[in-house]
XYZ file of C-alpha atoms in Angstrom:
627
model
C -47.525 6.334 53.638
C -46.051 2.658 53.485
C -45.169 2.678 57.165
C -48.500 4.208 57.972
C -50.135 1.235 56.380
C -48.225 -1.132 57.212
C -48.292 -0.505 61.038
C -52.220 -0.183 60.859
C -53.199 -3.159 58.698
C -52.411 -5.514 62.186
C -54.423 -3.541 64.233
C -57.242 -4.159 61.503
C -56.662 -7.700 61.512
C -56.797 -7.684 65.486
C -60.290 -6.109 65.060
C -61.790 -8.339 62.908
C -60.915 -11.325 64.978
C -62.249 -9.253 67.908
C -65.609 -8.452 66.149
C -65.669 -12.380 65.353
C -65.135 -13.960 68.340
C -67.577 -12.082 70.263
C -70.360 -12.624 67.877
C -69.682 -16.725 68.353
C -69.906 -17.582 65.033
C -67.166 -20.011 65.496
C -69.777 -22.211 67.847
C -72.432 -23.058 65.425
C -72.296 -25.174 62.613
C -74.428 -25.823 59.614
C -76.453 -28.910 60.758
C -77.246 -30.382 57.197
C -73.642 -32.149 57.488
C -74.516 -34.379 60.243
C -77.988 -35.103 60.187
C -79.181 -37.609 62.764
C -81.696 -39.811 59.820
C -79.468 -41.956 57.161
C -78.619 -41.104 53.697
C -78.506 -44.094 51.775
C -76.171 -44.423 48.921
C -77.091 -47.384 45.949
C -78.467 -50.150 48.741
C -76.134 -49.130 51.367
C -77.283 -47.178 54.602
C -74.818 -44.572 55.095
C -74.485 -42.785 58.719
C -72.506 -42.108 61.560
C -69.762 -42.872 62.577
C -69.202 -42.571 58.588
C -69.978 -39.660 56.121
C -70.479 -39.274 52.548
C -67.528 -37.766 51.283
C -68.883 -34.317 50.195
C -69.980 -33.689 54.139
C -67.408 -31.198 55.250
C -68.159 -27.756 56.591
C -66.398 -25.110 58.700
C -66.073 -25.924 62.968
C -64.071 -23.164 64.795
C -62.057 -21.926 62.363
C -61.278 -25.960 60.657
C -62.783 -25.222 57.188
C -62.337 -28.835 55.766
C -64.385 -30.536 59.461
C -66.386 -33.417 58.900
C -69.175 -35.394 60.715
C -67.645 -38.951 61.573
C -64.577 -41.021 62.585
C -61.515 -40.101 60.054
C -60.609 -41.961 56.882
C -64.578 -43.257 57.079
C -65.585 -41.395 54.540
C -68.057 -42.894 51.677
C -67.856 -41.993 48.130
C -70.691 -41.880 46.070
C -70.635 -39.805 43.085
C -72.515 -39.654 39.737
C -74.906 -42.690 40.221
C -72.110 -45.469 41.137
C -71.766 -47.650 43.808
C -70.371 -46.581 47.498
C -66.704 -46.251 47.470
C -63.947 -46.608 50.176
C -60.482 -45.456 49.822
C -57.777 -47.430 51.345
C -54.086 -47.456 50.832
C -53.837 -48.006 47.797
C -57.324 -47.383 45.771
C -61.023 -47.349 46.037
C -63.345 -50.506 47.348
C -66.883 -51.027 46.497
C -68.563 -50.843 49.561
C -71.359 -54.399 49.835
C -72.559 -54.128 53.257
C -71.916 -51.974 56.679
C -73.083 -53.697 59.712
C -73.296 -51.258 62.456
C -74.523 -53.701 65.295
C -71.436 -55.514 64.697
C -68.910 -52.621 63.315
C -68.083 -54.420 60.315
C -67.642 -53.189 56.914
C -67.693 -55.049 53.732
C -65.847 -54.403 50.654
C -65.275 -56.043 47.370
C -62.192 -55.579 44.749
C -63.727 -53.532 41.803
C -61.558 -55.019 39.517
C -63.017 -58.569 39.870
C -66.594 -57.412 40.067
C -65.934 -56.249 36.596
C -64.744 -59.929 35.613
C -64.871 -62.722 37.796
C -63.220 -64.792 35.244
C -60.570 -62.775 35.094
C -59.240 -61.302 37.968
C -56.406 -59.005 38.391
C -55.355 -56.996 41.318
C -52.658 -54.089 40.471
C -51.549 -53.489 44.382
C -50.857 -54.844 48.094
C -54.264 -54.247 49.956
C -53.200 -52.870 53.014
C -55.386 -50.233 55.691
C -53.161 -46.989 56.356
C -52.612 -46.335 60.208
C -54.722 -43.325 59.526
C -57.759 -45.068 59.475
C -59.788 -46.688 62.386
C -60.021 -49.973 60.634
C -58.412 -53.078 60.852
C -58.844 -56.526 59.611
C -60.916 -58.624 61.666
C -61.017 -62.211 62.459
C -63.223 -62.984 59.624
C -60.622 -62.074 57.029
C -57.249 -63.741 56.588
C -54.590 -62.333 54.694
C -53.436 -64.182 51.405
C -50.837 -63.794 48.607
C -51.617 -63.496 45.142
C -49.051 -64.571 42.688
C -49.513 -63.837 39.165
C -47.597 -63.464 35.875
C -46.333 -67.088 36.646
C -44.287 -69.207 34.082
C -46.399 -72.470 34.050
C -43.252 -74.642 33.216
C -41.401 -73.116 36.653
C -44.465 -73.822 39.464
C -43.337 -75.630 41.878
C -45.436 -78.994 42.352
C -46.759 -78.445 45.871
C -50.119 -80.385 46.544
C -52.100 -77.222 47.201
C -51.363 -74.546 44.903
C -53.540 -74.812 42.048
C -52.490 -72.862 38.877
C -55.632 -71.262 37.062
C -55.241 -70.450 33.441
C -56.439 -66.743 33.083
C -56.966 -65.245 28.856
C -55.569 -62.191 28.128
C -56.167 -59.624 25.635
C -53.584 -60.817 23.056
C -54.503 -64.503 23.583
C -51.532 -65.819 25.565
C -51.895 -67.379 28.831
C -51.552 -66.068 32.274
C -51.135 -67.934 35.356
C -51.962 -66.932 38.845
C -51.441 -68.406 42.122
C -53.452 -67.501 45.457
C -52.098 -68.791 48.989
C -51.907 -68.164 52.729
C -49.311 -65.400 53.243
C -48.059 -67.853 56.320
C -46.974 -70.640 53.763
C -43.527 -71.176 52.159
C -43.326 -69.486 48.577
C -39.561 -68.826 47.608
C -40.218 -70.837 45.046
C -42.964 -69.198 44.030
C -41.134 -65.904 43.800
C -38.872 -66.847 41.842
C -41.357 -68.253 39.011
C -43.774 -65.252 38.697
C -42.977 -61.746 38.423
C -45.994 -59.980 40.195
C -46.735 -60.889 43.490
C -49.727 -59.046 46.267
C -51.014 -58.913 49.642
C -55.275 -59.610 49.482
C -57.177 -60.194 52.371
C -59.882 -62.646 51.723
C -63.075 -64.241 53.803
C -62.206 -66.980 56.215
C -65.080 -68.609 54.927
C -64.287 -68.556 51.497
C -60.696 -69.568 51.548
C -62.024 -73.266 53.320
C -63.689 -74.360 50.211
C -61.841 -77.396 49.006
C -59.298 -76.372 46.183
C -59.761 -79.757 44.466
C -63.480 -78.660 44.028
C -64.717 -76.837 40.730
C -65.736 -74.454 43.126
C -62.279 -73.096 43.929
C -61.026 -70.697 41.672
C -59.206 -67.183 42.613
C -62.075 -65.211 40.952
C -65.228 -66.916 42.820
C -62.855 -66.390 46.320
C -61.439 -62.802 45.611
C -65.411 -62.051 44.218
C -66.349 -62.835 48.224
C -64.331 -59.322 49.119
C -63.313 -59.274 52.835
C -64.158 -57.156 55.949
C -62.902 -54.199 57.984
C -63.935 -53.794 61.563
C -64.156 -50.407 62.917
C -62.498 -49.667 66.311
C -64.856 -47.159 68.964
C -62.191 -47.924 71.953
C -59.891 -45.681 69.551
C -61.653 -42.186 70.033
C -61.172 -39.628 72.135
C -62.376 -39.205 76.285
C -64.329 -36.311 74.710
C -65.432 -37.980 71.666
C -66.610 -41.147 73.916
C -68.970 -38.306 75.988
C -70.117 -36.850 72.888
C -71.495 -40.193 71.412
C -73.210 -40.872 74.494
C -75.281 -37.781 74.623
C -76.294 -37.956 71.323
C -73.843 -35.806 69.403
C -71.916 -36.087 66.602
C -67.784 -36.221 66.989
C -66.094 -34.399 64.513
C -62.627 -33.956 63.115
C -60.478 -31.942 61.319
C -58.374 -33.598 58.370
C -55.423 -34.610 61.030
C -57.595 -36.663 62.410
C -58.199 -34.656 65.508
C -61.299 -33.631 67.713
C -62.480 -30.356 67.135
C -65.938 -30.073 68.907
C -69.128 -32.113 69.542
C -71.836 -31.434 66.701
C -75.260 -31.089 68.805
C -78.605 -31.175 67.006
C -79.430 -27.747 67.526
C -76.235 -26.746 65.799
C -74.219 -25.565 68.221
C -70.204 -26.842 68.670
C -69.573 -28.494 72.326
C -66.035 -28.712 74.117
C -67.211 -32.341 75.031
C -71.193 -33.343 75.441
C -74.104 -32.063 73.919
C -75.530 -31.819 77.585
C -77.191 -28.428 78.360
C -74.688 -27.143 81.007
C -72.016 -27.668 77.857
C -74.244 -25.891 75.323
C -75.276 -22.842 77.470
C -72.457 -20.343 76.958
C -72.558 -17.079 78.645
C -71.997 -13.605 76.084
C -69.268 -12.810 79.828
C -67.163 -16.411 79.095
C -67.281 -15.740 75.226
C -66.500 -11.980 75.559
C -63.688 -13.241 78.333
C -62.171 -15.596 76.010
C -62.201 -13.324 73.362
C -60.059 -10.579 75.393
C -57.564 -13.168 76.277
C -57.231 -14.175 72.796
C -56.446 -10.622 71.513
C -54.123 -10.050 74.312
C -52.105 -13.087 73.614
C -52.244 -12.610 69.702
C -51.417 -9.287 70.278
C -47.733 -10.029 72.473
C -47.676 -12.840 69.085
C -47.169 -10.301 66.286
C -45.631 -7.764 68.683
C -42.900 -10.728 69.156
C -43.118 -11.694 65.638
C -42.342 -8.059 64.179
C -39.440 -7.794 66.406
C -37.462 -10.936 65.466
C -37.659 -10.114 61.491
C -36.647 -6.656 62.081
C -33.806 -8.032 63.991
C -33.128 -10.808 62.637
C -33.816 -13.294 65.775
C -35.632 -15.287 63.350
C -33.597 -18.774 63.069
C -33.229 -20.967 59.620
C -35.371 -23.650 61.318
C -38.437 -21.558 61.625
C -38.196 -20.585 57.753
C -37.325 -23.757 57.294
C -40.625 -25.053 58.439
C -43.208 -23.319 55.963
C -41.919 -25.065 53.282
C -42.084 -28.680 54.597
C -45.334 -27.692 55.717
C -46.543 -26.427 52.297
C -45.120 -29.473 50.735
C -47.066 -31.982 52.686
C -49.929 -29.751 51.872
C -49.523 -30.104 48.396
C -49.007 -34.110 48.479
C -51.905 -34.438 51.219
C -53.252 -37.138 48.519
C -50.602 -39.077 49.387
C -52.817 -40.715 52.261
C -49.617 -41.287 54.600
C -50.420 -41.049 58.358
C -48.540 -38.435 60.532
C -47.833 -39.338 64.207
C -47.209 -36.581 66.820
C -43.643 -36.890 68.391
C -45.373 -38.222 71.601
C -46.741 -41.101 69.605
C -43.366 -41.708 68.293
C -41.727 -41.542 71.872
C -44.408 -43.809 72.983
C -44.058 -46.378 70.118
C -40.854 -46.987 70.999
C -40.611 -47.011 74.266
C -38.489 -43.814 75.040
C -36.243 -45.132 71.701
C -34.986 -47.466 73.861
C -34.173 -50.276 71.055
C -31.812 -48.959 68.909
C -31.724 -51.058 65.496
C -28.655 -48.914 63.898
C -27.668 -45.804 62.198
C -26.645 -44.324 58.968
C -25.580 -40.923 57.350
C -29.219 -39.583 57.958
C -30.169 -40.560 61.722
C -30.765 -43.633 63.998
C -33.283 -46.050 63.752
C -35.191 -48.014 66.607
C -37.609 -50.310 66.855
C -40.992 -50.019 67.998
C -44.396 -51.276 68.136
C -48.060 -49.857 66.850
C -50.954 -49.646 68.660
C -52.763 -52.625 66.642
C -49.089 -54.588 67.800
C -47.407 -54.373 64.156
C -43.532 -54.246 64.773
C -42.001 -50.926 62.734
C -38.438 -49.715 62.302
C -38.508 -45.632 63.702
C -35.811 -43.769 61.601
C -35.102 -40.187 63.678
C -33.292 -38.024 60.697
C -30.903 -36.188 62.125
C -31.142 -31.997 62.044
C -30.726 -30.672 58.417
C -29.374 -27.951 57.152
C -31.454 -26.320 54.360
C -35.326 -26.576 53.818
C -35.848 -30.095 54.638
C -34.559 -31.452 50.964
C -33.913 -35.377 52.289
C -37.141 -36.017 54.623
C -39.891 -34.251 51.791
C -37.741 -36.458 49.433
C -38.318 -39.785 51.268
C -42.051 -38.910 52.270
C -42.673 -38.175 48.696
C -40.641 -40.680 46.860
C -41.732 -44.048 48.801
C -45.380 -42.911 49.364
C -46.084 -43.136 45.223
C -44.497 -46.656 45.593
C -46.491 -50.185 46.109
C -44.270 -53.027 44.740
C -42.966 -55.781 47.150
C -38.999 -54.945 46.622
C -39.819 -51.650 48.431
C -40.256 -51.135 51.632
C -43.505 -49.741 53.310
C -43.923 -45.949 54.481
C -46.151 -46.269 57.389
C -46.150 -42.575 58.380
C -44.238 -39.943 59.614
C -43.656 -37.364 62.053
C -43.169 -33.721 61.646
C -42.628 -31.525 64.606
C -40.019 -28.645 64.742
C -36.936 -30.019 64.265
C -37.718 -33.358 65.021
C -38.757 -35.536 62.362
C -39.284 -39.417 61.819
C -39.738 -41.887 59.479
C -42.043 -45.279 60.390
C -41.001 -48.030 58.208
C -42.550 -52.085 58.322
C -40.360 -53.966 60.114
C -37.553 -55.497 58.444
C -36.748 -58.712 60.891
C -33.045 -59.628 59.218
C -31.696 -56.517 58.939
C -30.055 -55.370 55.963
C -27.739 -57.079 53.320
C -24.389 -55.694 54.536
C -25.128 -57.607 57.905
C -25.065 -60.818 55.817
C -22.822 -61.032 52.867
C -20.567 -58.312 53.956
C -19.629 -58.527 56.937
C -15.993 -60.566 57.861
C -17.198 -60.806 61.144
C -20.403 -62.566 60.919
C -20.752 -66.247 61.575
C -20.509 -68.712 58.877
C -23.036 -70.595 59.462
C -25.527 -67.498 58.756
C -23.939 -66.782 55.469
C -25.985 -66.928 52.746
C -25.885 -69.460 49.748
C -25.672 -68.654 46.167
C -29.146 -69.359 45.813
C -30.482 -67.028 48.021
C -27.818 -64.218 46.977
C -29.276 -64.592 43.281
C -32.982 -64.130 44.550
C -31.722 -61.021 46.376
C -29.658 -59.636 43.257
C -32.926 -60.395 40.897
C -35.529 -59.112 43.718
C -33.828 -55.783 43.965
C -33.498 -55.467 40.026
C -37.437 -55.949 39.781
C -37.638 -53.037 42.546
C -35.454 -50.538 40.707
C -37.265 -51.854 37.715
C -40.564 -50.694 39.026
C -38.946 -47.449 40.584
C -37.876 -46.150 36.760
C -40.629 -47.017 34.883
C -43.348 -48.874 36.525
C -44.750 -46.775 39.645
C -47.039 -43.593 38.833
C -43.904 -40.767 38.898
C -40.312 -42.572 38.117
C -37.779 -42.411 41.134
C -34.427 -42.662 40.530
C -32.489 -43.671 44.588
C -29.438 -42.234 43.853
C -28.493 -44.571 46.955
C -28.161 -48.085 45.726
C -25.916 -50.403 48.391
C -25.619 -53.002 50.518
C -26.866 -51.258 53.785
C -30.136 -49.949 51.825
C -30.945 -53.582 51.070
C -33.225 -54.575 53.977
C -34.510 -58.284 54.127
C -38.066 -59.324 55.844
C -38.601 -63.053 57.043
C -38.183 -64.632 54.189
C -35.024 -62.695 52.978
C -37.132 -61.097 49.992
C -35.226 -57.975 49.214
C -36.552 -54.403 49.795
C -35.071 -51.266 48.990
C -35.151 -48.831 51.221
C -33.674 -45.074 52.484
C -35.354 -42.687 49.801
C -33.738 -39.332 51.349
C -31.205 -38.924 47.820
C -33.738 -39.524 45.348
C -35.274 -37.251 42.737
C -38.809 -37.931 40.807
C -39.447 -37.801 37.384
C -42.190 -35.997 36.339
C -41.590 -35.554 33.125
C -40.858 -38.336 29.688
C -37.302 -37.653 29.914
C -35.592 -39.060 33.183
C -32.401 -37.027 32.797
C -31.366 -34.761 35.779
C -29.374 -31.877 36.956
C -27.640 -32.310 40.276
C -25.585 -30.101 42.565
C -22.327 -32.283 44.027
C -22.027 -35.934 44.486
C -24.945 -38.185 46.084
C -24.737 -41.772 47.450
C -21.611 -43.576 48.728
C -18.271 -43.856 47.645
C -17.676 -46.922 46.048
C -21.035 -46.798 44.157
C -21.694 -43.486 42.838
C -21.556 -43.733 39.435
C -19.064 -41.371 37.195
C -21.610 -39.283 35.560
C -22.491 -38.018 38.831
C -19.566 -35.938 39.684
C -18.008 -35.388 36.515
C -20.185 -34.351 33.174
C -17.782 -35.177 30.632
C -18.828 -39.249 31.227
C -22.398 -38.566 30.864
C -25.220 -37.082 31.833
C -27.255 -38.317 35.071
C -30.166 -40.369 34.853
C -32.075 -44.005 36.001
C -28.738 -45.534 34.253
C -26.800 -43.543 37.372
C -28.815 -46.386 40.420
C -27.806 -48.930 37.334
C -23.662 -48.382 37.801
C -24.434 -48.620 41.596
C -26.726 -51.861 41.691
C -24.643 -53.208 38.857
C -21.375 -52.539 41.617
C -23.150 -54.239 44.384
C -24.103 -57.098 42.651
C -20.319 -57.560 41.819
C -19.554 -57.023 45.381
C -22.002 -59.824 46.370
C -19.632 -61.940 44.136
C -16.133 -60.809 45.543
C -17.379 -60.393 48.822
C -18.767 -64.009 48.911
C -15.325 -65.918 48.797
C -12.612 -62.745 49.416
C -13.589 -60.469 51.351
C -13.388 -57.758 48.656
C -15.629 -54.488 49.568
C -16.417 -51.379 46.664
C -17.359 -49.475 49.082
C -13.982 -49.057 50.923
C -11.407 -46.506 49.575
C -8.537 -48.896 49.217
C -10.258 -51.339 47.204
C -12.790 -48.740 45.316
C -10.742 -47.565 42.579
C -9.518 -51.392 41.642
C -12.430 -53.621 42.199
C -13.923 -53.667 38.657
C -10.382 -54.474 37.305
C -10.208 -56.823 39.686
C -13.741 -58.802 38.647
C -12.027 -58.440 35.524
C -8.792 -60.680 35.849
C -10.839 -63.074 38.460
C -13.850 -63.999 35.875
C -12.104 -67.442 35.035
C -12.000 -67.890 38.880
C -14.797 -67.317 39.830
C -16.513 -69.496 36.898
C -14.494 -72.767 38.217
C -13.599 -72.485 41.292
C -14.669 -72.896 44.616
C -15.932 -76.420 45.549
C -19.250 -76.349 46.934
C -20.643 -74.905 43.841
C -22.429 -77.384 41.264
C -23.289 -77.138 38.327
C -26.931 -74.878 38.730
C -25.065 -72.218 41.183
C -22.162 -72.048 38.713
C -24.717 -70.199 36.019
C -26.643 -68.242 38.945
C -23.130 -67.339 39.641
C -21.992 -66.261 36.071
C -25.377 -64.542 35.438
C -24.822 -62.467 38.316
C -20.900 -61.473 37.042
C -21.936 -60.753 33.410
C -24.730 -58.794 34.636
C -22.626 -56.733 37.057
C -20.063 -55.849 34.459
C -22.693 -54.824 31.737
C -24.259 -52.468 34.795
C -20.711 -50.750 35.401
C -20.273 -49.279 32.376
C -18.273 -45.899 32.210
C -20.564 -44.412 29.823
C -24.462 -44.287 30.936
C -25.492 -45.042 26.954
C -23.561 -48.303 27.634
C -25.274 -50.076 30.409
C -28.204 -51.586 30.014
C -32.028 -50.359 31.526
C -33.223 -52.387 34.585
C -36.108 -53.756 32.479
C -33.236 -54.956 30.313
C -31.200 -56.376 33.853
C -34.161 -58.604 34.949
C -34.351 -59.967 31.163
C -30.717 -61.460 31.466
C -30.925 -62.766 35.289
C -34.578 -64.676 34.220
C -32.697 -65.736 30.739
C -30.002 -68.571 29.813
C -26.013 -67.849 30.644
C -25.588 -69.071 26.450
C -26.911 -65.535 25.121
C -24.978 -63.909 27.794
C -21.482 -62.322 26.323
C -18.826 -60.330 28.545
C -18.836 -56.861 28.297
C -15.826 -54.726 26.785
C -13.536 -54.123 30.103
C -14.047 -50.750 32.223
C -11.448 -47.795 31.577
C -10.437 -46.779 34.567
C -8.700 -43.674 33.459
């Protein structure tokens, strides 16, 4: 009875689809989604090439189609005004100007208090959209949390008193993203990409004009790009149709006025289907579907069926299930054709090689191919997942990725100087590039504020599992971003403890707890040991050439920080007096972070309170066990 059923139900299914396809229901479309008059939405004219946001409807079999150019879609819901989501949140929507394709949008947050303002994230336009910032808007950073007693006295940075809700003060700082600002960094804690009106950023800051609420207040543009659709899309405009797209962002049919769904045009020797060609096509497609589940049910009976193919389904669901994360995903031929064939190869690590490449708008990105994994996929739905919740600017950017079979790739911003191994831990490299104790204590406090944000401040806590040298990467400026997210686990719940099978990260920093219980259990405090171990290995490596993460120095290093603290506070002559406390901040720190016993070391909240304090309330910890 079983078999009986079972060996009829895909002959059903094969007549449905039959039954279906002939009637050509899959060629008309519900025309209330895409009418030609505009909708307006508050005082803003809504139409094509955008849609309000509730427009979708079912086109040849894509149940979730909608009526414009993807990521163009306009909010507006329960009375408020038009909404666009970006990257990172939603943007009141002032003006669109379709005679000039420009878009304007203001910062919600400021609109809500001028006087005030506060921006919580890097404003940035995900590849997935067919905007980009035009020559009206300039990009600018905005520096905030800022101690008023560190600001460095620079002619043009004016610092704007800002009341908060407990009465204290809070400085800000807003300046071309082009100028110098090390300093900068270093003096406030919070610090975001904003693109801003060229207009409005040439009012004289000595004016009472000037002032980072009035300028942010002025929102910024987006430009809309037509060169970017498809041959078929570019025909369908022009005869009066209506493109549309599935969520992928690919053409599925031209929307014509009288509702049916063209291949290309809306023209009448395009809309005129004969009941022979649908009837045709619909033959074919049994036939072929038909050979499908024939091949299909003959695999899984015996077992042809590889782990790659089963592996697939659950990637795929996954992605599914975090489509909110709003990261674009590139076909492999757009990832062969961003880089050229892969023919710059940056380096390579446990997980794959990366290369460089370019974007279509000309932004430079690093291409990471991950190698072929055993398993279901565990390391590349852990780095799509982990680094797309993130927005801080210690971590680096997830432009997309690519999913197809095997293959699979990872498109990261462009880091120009490579990692930190390349510069303070390498024997080999020249002097001359090595970097001072200045810039090795912005690095050590940069990366603390990233882990920082990773364990407690971004919307699900990551712990990296990862922390070293190599997964340090440095942009322009040498501001230090963390990177390589393929070990780490999420948080989801108020307790950040975790249960893992066998080691993960790199010998040398993997902290004690994680392959053996009886020091502790695993948690956030586990990337602590390891940061606190590369921070130490910043120190020894500066003068002698000492390296955790080799196995004959490994097991001795701590003990070795230990009996050269004295050393290391005195000697060496080219460091005065200032680099002598950056210096001993960095060693204390270190040895509190290496801890045997998880309870012991300290949070990184805690970390980035003892690098930004004084050396006199710093004490030595009690010496590692190494038994």
């Amino acid at each position: 009875m079983a078999l009986t059923l079972r060996r009829r139900l895909p002959l059903s299914l094969l007549l449905a689809i039959f039954v279906a396809a002939c009637r050509g229901d899959g060629d008309s479309y519900n025309t209330s989604i895409c009418e030609l008059q505009a909708s307006s939405c508050g005082k803003v004219e809504i139409k094509y090439p955008f849609y309000l946001s509730n427009e979708t409807a079912e086109v040849r079999g894509n149940s979730n189609s909608y009526c414009g150019y993807p990521g163009l879609a306009i909010d507006c819901h329960d009375g408020r005004d038009p909404m666009l989501r970006l990257d990172n949140g939603d943007y009141n929507v002032t003006d669109i100007n379709y005679s000039s394709s420009t878009i304007s949008l203001a910062y919600p947050d400021v609109i809500e208090d001028e006087s005030c303002p506060r921006i919580h994230n890097n404003v940035t336009v995900p590849p997935a959209l067919w905007l980009y910032f035009p020559g009206s808007t300039i990009i600018y950073l905005l520096f905030s949390n800022c101690s008023i007693s560190s600001l460095p006295g620079q002619p043009k940075i004016e610092p704007l008193n800002c009341a908060s809700s407990d009465g204290g003060g809070q400085y800000s700082i807003l300046i071309p993203s082009d100028m110098p600002h090390e300093a900068l960094s270093r003096a406030c804690n919070q610090a975001f990409l904003v693109p801003v009106l060229r207009s409005a950023s040439q009012i004289d800051q000595t004016s009472s004009q000037w002032t980072i609420g009035g300028i942010l207040n002025q929102g910024f543009q987006l430009t809309w790009n037509v060169t970017r659709r498809s041959n078929n899309c570019t025909k369908c405009d022009n005869s009066n149709g209506r493109c549309a797209y599935n969520r992928d962002g690919e053409f599925v049919g031209c929307l014509c006025t009288n509702g049916q769904v063209s291949d290309q045009d809306c023209t009448k020797g395009h809309q005129k289907r004969s009941r022979i060609y649908i009837i045709a096509s619909a033959l074919s497609s049994l036939l072929l579907l038909c050979l499908l589940i024939l091949a299909f049910f003959l695999a899984r009976n015996y077992g042809l069926l590889s782990s790659k193919r089963k592996e697939e389904p659950t990637i795929e669901s996954f992605m599914q299930n975090n489509g909110h994360l709003y990261t674009k995903r590139y076909t492999f031929a757009e990832v062969k054709r961003m880089t050229m064939s892969f023919s710059v190869k940056l380096g390579q690590g446990g997980f794959g090689d990366v290369y460089r490449g370019n974007l279509s708008d000309g932004r430079q990105v690093a291409v990471k191919m991950l190698k072929e994994s055993k398993g279901d996929g565990e390391g590349f739905m852990n780095e799509v997942a982990s680094i797309s919740r993130t927005s801080h600017v210690n971590i680096v950017m997830l432009l997309g990725f690519c999913l197809h079979g095997s293959k699979r790739a990872l498109i990261y911003e462009y880091m120009p100087n490579g990692s930190l191994e390349r510069y303070a831990f390498n024997n080999n490299f020249k002097c001359e590039n090595t970097l001072t104790w200045e810039k090795l204590f912005d690095i050590t406090i940069g990366t603390a504020r990233g882990l920082e944000y990773l364990h407690r401040g971004c919307s699900t806590r990551i712990v990296h599992f990862d922390i070293k040298p190599h997964n340090i990467l440095l942009d322009q400026d040498f501001c230090p971003k963390i990177s390589d997210f393929g070990l780490a686990k999420l948080c989801l719940n108020k307790e950040s403890a975790f249960s893992v099978v066998g080691a993960r990260g790199t010998i040398g920093y993997i902290a004690p707890e994680v392959y053996s219980k009886r020091f502790g259990t695993v948690s956030s405090k586990s990337d602590v040991y390891s940061y606190g171990m590369m921070v130490l290995e910043m120190v020894g490596a500066r003068d002698k050439n000492i390296n955790a993460g080799t196995e004959s120095s490994s097991q001795y290093f701590p003990q070795w920080i230990y009996e050269h603290v004295d050393e290391y506070y005195l000697s060496a002559s080219e460091i005065n007096g200032d680099t002598t406390e950056l210096v001993r901040k960095m060693i204390v720190v270190g040895l509190w972070c290496i801890q045997m016993i998880p309870t012991d070391r300290p949070t990184m909240t805690r970390v980035v309170e003892m690098l930004e304090g004084s050396t006199s309330n710093l004490e030595l910890p009690p010496k590692v066990l190494l038994s």
